[in-house]
CSV table of C-alpha atoms and ligand atoms in Angstrom, one decimal:
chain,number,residue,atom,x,y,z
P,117,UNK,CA,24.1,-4.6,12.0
P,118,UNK,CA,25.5,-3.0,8.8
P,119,UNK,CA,24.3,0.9,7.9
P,120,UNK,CA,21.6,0.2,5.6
P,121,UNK,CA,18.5,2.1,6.4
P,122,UNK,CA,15.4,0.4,7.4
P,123,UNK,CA,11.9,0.4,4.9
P,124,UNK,CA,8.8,-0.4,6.2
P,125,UNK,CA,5.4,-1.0,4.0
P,126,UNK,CA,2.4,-3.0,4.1
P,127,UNK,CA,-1.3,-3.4,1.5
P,128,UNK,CA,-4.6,-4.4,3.6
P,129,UNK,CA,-5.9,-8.1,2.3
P,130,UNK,CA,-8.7,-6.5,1.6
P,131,UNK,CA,-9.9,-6.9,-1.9
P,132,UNK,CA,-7.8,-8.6,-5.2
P,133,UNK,CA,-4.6,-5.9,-5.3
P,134,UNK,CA,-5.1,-3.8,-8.4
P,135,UNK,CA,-2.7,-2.6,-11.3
P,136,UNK,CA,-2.4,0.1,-8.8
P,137,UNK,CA,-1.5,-1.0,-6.1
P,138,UNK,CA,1.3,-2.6,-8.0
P,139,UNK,CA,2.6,0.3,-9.6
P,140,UNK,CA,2.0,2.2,-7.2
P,141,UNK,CA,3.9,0.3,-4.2
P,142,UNK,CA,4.7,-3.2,-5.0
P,143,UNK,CA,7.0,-3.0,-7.9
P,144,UNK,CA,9.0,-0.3,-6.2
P,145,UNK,CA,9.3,-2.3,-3.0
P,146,UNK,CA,11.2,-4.9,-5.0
P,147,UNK,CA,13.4,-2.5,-6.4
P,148,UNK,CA,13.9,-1.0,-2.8
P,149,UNK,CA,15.3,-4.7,-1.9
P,150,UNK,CA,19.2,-4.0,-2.5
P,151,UNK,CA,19.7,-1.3,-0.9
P,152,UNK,CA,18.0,-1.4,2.1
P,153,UNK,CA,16.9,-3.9,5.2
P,154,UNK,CA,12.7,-4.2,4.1
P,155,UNK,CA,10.2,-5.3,6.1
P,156,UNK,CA,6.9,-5.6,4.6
P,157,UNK,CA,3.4,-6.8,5.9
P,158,UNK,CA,0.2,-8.1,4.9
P,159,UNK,CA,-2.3,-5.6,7.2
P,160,UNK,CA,-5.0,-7.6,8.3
P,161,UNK,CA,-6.0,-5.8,11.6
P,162,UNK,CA,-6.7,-2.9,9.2
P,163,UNK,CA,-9.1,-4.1,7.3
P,164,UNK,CA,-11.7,-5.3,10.0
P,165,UNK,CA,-12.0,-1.1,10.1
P,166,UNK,CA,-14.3,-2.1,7.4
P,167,UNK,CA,-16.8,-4.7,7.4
P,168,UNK,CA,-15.4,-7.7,5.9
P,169,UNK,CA,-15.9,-11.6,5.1
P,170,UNK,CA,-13.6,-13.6,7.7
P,171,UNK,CA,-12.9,-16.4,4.8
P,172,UNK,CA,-12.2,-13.8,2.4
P,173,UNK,CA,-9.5,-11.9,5.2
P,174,UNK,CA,-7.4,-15.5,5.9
P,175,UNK,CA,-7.4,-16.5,1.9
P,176,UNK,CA,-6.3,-12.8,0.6
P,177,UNK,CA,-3.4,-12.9,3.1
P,178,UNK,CA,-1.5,-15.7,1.5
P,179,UNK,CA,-2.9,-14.0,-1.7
P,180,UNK,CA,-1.2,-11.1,-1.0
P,181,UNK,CA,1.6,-12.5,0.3
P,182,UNK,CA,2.5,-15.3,-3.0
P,183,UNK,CA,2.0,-11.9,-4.6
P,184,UNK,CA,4.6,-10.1,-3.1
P,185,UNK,CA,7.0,-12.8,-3.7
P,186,UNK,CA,5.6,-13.0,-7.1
P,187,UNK,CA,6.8,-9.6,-7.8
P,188,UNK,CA,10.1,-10.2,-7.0
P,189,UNK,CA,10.4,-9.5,-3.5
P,190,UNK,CA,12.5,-11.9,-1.7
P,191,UNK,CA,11.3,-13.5,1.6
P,192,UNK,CA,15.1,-14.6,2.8
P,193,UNK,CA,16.5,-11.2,2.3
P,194,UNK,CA,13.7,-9.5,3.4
P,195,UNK,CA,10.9,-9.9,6.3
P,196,UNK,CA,7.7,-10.7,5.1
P,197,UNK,CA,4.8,-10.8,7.7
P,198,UNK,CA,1.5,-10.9,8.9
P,199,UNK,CA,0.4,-7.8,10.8
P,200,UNK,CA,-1.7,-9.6,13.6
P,201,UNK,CA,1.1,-12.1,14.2
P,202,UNK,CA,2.8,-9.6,15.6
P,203,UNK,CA,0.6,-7.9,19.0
P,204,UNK,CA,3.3,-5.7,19.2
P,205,UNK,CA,1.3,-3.5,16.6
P,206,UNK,CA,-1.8,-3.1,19.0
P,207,UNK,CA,0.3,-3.0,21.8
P,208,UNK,CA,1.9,0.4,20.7
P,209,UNK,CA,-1.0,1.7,18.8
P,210,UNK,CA,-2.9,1.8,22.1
P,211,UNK,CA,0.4,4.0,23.6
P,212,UNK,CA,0.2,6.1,20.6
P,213,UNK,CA,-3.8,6.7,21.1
P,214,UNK,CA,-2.9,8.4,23.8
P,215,UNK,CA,-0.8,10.9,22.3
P,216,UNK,CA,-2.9,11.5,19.2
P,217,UNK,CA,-5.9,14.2,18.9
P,218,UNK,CA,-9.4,14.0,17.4
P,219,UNK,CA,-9.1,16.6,16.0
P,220,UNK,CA,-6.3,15.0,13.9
P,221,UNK,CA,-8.2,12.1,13.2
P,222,UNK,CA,-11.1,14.4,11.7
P,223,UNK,CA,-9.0,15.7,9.2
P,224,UNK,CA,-7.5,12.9,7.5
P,225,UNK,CA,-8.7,12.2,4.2
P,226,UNK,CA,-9.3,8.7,4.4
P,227,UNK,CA,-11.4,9.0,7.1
P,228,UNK,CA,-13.7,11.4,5.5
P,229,UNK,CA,-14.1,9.1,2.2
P,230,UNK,CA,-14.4,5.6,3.6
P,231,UNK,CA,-16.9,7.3,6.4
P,232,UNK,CA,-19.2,8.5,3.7
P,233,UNK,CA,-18.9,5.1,1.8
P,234,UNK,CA,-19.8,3.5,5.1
P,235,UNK,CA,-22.2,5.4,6.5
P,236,UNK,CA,-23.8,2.5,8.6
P,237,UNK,CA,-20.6,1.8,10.2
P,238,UNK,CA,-18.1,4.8,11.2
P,239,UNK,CA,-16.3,2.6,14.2
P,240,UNK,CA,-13.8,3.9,16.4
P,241,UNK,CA,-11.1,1.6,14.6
P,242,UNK,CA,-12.0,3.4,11.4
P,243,UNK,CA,-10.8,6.9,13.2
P,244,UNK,CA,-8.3,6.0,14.5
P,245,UNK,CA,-6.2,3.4,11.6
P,246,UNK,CA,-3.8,5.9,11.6
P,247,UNK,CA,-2.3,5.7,14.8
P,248,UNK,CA,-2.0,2.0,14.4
P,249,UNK,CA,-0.6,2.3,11.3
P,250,UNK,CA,2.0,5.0,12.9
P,251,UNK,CA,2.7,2.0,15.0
P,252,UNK,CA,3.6,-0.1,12.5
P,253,UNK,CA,6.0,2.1,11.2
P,254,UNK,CA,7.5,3.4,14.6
P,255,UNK,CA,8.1,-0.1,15.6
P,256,UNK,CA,10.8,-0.5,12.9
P,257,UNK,CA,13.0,2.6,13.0
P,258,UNK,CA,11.8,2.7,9.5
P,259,UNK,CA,13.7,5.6,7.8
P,260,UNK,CA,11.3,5.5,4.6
P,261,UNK,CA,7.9,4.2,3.6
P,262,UNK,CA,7.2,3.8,0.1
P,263,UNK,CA,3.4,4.8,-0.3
P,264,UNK,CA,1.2,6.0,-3.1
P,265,UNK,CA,0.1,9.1,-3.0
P,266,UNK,CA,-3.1,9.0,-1.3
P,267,UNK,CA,-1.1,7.4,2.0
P,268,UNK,CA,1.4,10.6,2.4
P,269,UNK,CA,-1.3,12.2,4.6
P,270,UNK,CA,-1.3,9.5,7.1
P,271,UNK,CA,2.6,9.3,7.1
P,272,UNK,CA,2.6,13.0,8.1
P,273,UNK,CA,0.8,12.4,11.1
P,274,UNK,CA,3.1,9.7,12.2
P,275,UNK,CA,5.7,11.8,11.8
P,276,UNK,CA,3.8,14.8,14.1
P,277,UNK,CA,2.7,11.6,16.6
P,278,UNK,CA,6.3,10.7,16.9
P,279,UNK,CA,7.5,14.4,17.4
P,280,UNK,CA,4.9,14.5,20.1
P,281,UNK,CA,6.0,11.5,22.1
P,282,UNK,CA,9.8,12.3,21.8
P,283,UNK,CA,9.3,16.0,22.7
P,284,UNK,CA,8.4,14.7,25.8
P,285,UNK,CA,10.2,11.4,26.4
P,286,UNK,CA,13.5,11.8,24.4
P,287,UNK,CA,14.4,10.1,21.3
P,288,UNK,CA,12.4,7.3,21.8
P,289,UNK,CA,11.2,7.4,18.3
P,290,UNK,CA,12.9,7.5,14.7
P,291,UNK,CA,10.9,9.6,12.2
P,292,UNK,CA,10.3,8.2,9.3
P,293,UNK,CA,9.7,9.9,6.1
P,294,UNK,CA,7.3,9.0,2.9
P,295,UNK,CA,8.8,7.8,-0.6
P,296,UNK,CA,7.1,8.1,-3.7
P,297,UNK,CA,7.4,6.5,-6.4
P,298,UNK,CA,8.1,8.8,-9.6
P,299,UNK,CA,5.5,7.0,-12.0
P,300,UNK,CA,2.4,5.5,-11.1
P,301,UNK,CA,2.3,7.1,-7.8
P,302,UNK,CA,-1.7,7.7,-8.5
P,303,UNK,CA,-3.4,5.3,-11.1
P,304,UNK,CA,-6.8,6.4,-11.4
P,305,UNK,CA,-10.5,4.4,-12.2
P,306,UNK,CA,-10.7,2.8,-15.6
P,307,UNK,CA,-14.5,4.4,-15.2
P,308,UNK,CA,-14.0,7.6,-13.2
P,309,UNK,CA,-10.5,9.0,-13.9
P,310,UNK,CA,-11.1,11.2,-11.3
P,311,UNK,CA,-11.2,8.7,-8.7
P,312,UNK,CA,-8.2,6.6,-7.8
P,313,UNK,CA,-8.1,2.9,-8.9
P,314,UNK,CA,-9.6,1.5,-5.6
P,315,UNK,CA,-9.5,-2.3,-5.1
P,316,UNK,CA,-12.4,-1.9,-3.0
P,317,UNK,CA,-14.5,-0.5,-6.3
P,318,UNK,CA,-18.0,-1.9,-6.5
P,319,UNK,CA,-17.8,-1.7,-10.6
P,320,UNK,CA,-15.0,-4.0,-11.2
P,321,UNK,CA,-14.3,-2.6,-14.5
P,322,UNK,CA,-12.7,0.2,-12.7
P,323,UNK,CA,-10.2,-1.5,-12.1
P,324,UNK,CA,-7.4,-4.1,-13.3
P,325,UNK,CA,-7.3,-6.8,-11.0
P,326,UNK,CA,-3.9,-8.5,-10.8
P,327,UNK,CA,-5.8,-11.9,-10.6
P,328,UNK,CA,-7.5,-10.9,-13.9
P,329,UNK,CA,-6.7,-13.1,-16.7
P,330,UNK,CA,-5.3,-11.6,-19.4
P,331,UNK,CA,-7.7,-11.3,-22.0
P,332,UNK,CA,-10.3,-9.3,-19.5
P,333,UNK,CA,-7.0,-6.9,-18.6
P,334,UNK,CA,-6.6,-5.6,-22.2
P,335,UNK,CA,-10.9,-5.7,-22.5
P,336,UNK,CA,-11.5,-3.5,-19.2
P,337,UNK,CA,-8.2,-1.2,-20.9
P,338,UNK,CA,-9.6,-1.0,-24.2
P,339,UNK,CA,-13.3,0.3,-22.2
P,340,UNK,CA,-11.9,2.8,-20.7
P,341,UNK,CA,-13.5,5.9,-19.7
P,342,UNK,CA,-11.5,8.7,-22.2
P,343,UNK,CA,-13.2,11.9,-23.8
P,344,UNK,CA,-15.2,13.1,-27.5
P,345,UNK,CA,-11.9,15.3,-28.2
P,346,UNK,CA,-10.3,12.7,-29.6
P,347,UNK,CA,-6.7,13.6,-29.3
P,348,UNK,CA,-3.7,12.3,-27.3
P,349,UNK,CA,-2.4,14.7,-25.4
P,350,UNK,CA,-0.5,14.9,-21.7
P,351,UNK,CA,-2.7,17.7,-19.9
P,352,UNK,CA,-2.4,16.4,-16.2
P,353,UNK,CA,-4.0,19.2,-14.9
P,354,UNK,CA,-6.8,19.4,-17.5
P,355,UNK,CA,-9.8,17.4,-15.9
P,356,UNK,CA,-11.3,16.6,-19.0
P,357,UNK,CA,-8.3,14.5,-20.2
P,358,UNK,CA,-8.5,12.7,-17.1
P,359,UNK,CA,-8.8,9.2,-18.7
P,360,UNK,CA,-6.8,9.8,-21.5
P,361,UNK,CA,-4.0,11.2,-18.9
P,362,UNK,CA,-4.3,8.4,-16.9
P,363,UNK,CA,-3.7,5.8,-20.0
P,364,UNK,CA,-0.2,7.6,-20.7
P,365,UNK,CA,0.4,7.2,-17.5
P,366,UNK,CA,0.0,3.6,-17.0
P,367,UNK,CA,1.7,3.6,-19.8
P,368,UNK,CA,5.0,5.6,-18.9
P,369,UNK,CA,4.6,3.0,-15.8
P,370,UNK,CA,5.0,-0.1,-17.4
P,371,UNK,CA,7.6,1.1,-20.3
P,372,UNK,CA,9.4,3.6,-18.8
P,373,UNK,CA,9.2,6.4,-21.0
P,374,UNK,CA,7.9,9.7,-20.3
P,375,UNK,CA,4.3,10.6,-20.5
P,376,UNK,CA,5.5,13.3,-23.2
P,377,UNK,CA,7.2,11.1,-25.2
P,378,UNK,CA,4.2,8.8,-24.8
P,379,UNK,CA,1.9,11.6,-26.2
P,380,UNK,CA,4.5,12.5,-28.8
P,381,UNK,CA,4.5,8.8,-30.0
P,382,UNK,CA,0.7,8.7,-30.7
P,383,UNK,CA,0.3,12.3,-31.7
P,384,UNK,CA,-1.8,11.1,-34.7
P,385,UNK,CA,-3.0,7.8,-33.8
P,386,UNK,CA,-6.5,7.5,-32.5
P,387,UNK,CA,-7.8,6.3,-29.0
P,388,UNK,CA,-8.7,2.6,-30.5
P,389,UNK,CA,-5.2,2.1,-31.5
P,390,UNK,CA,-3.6,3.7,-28.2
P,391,UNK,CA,-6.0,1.6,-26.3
P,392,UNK,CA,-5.0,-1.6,-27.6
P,393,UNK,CA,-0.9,-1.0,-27.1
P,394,UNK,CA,-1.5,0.0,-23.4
P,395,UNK,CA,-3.2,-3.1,-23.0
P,396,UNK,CA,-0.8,-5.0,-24.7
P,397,UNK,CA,2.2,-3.3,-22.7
P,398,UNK,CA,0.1,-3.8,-19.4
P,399,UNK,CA,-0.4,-7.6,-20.4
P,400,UNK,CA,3.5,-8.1,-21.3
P,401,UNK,CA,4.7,-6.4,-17.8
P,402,UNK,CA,1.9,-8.8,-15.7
P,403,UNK,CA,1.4,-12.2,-17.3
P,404,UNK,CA,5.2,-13.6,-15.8
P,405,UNK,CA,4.0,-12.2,-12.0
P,406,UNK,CA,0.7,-14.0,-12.5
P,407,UNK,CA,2.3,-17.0,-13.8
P,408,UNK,CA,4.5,-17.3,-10.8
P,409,UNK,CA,1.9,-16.2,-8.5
P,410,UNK,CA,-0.2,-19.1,-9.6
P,411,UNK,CA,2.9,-21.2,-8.8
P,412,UNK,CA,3.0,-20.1,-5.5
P,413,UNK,CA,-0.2,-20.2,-4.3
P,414,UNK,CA,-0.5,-24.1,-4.8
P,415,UNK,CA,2.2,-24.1,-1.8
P,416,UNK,CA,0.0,-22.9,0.9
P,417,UNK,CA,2.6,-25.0,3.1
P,418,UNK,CA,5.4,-23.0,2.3
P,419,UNK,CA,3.9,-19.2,2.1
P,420,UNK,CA,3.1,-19.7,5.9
P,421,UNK,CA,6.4,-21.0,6.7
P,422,UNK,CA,7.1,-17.8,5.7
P,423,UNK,CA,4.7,-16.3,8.0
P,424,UNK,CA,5.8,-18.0,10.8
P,425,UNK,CA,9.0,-17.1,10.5
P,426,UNK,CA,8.7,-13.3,9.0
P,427,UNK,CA,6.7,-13.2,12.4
P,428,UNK,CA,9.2,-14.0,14.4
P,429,UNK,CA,12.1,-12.1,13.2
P,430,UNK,CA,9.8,-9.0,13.1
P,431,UNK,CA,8.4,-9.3,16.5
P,432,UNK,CA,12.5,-9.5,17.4
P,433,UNK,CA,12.7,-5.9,16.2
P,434,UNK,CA,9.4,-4.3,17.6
P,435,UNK,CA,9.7,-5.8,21.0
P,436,UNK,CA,12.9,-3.4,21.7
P,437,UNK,CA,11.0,-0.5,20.6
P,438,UNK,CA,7.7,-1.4,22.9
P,439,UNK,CA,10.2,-2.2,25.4
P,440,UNK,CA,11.8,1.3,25.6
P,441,UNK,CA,8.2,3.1,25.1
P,442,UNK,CA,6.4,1.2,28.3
P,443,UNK,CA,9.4,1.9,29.9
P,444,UNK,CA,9.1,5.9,29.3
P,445,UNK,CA,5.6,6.1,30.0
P,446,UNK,CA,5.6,4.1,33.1
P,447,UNK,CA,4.7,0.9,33.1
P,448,UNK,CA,6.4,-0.8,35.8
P,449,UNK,CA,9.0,-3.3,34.6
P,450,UNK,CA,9.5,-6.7,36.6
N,775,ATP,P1,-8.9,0.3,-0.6
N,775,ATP,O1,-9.5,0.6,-1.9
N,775,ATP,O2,-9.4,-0.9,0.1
N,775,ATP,O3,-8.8,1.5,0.3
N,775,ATP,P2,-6.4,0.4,-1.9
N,775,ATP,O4,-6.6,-0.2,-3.2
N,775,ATP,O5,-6.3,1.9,-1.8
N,775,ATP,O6,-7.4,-0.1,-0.9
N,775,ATP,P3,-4.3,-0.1,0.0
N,775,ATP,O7,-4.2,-1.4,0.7
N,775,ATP,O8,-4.9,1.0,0.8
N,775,ATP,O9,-5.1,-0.2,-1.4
N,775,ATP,O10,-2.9,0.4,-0.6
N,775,ATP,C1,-1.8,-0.3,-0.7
N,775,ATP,C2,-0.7,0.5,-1.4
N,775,ATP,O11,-1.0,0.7,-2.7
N,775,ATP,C3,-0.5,1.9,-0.7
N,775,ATP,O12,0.8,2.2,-0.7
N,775,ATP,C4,-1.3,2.8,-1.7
N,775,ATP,O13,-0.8,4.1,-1.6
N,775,ATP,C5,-1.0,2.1,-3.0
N,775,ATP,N1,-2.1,2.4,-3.9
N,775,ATP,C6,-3.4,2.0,-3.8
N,775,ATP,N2,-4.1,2.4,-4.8
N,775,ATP,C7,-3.2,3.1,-5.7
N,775,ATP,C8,-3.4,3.7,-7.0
N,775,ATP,N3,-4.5,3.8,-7.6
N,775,ATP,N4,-2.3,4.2,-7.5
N,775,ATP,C9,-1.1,4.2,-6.9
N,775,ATP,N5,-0.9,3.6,-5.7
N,775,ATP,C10,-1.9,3.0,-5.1
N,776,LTN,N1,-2.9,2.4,5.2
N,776,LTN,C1,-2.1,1.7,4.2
N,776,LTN,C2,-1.7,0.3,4.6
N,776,LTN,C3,-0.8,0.3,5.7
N,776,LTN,C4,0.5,0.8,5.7
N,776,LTN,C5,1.0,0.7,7.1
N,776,LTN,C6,1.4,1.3,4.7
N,776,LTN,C7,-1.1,0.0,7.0
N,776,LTN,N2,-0.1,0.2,7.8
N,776,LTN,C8,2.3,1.1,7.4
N,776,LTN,C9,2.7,1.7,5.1
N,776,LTN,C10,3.1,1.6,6.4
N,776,LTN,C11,-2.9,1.6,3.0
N,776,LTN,O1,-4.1,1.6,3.1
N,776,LTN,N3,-2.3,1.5,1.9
């Protein structure tokens, strides 16, 4: 094994992945590909923490996975995989359960929104998604996971789980650390620029939709939520320019320039035109991933090949680290 450092990321199948999603994580996990061993996973057994459509699970998985690919990510190089394929995941969550407090749990902020969405149904599973998703990480060594912002919170607790468990068993545990990406780390509602651009929106104009076509992308840009002021200006910390701050930044996302220059640039232009060249730059960065995407989703034959065998070399990996951690708790070993 050479010295490259290990990544480990993953979405949840659990609604069309959004412009956000991809800005936010996807496209930086392709970047991430040359320089480090990746290992990335489509997180299926998180999403039953909310009520979902079984259909809707099994088809978004390949979805998500023709997606990744689609985005340039490159299922020899890297290891692409299914979450439940592996039980190593539930395995080690179940260890780290054991080691993690309620109070914890209570805090995190994920918890507190998607309880209040789902009122009906605050499960056990919902409480406690962090600690499996401390597993996944912990079963890799990962050294970094590249997250959006609203994820950092659950990577700190890994982090304090992991602490935990080797300040009483040794260094059974690497801890990992966040990455975030410089731009696009939090691309808000198209609606509410408050609120973060959620795949899981009931209003779908909220969001962009990477399986939007291309003609409803620039319409649901150009209906954006902005202000009456009327002028484009960077105030990220103004609430009032939410929207309008939000534009520039999808904007500095998919160009690359800075959200000053970006404000600069349009200084005297009004929202209309603005409107219609972040569309247009949105289009021009997602048409090629959705052509190829398309291509790849006619091979369902191929994308679980991939599966199968993303499954395999991860569960390779894990099984050393479950190994060591049944071993320091006490599990007998035959
Ligand atoms: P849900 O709405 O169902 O909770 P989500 O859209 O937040 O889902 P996740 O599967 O939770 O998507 O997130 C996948 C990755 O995309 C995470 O790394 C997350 O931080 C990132 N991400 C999600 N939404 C955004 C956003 N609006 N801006 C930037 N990054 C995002
Ligand atoms: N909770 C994450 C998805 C996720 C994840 C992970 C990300 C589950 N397990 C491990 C990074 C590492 C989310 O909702 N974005």
């Amino acid at each position: 094994m050479d010295d490259k450092k290990i990544i480990f990321s993953g979405v949840q199948p659990s609604g069309n992945l959004t412009l956000g999603n991809y800005l936010g994580a996807i496209r930086n996990w392709a970047k991430l590909q040359k320089d480090y061993h990746c290992i990335y996973a489509m997180m299926d057994m998180h999403t039953i923490t909310v009520r979902q459509t079984p259909a809707d699970i099994r088809r978004r998985t390949l979805e998500v996975l023709a997606l990744y690919i689609a985005c340039g990510i490159d299922p020899e190089e890297n290891i692409l995989f299914v979450q439940s394929h592996n039980p190593n995941h539930a395995e080690l969550a179940w260890v780290l359960n054991c080691y993690t407090y309620m109070g914890e749990m209570q805090r995190m902020t994920q918890f507190k929104d998607k309880s209040a969405r789902h009122a009906d149904n605050i499960n056990t599973g919902l409480f406690t998604y962090p600690v499996l998703m401390a597993a996944d990480i912990l079963l890799y060594g990962a050294d970094y996971v590249p997250v959006g912002k609203d994820q950092m919170q659950h990577i700190e607790i890994c982090r304090d789980i992991a602490g935990r468990f080797n300040a009483i068993y040794g260094d059974v545990f690497k801890i990992p650390e966040g990455l975030l990406s410089k731009s696009g780390a939090k691309i808000m509602s198209l609606q509410e620029p408050t609120k973060k651009m959620s795949k899981s929106d009931e209003n779908p104009k909220a969001y962009i939709s990477m399986m939007d076509d291309m003609n409803v992308v620039a319409k649901k840009i150009k209906s954006a939520v902005t202000d009456s002021e009327g002028v484009i200006e960077y105030r990220p910390d103004d609430e009032s320019k939410a929207g309008i701050n939000n534009l520039i930044s999808i904007m500095s996302a998919v160009t690359g320039k800075t959200p000053e220059e970006i404000a600069g640039d349009y200084a005297s232009a009004g929202y209309g035109t603005f409107k219609a060249d972040v569309a247009e730059a949105v289009v021009e960065v997602l048409a090629p991933i959705r052509a190829e995407y398309d291509r790849l989703i006619a091979d369902k034959a191929y994308l679980k090949d991939i599966c199968a065998s993303g499954a395999q070399r991860a569960r390779a990996i894990s099984q050393r680290t479950l190994n060591k951690v049944y071993k320091k708790v006490g599990f007998l070993q035959l």
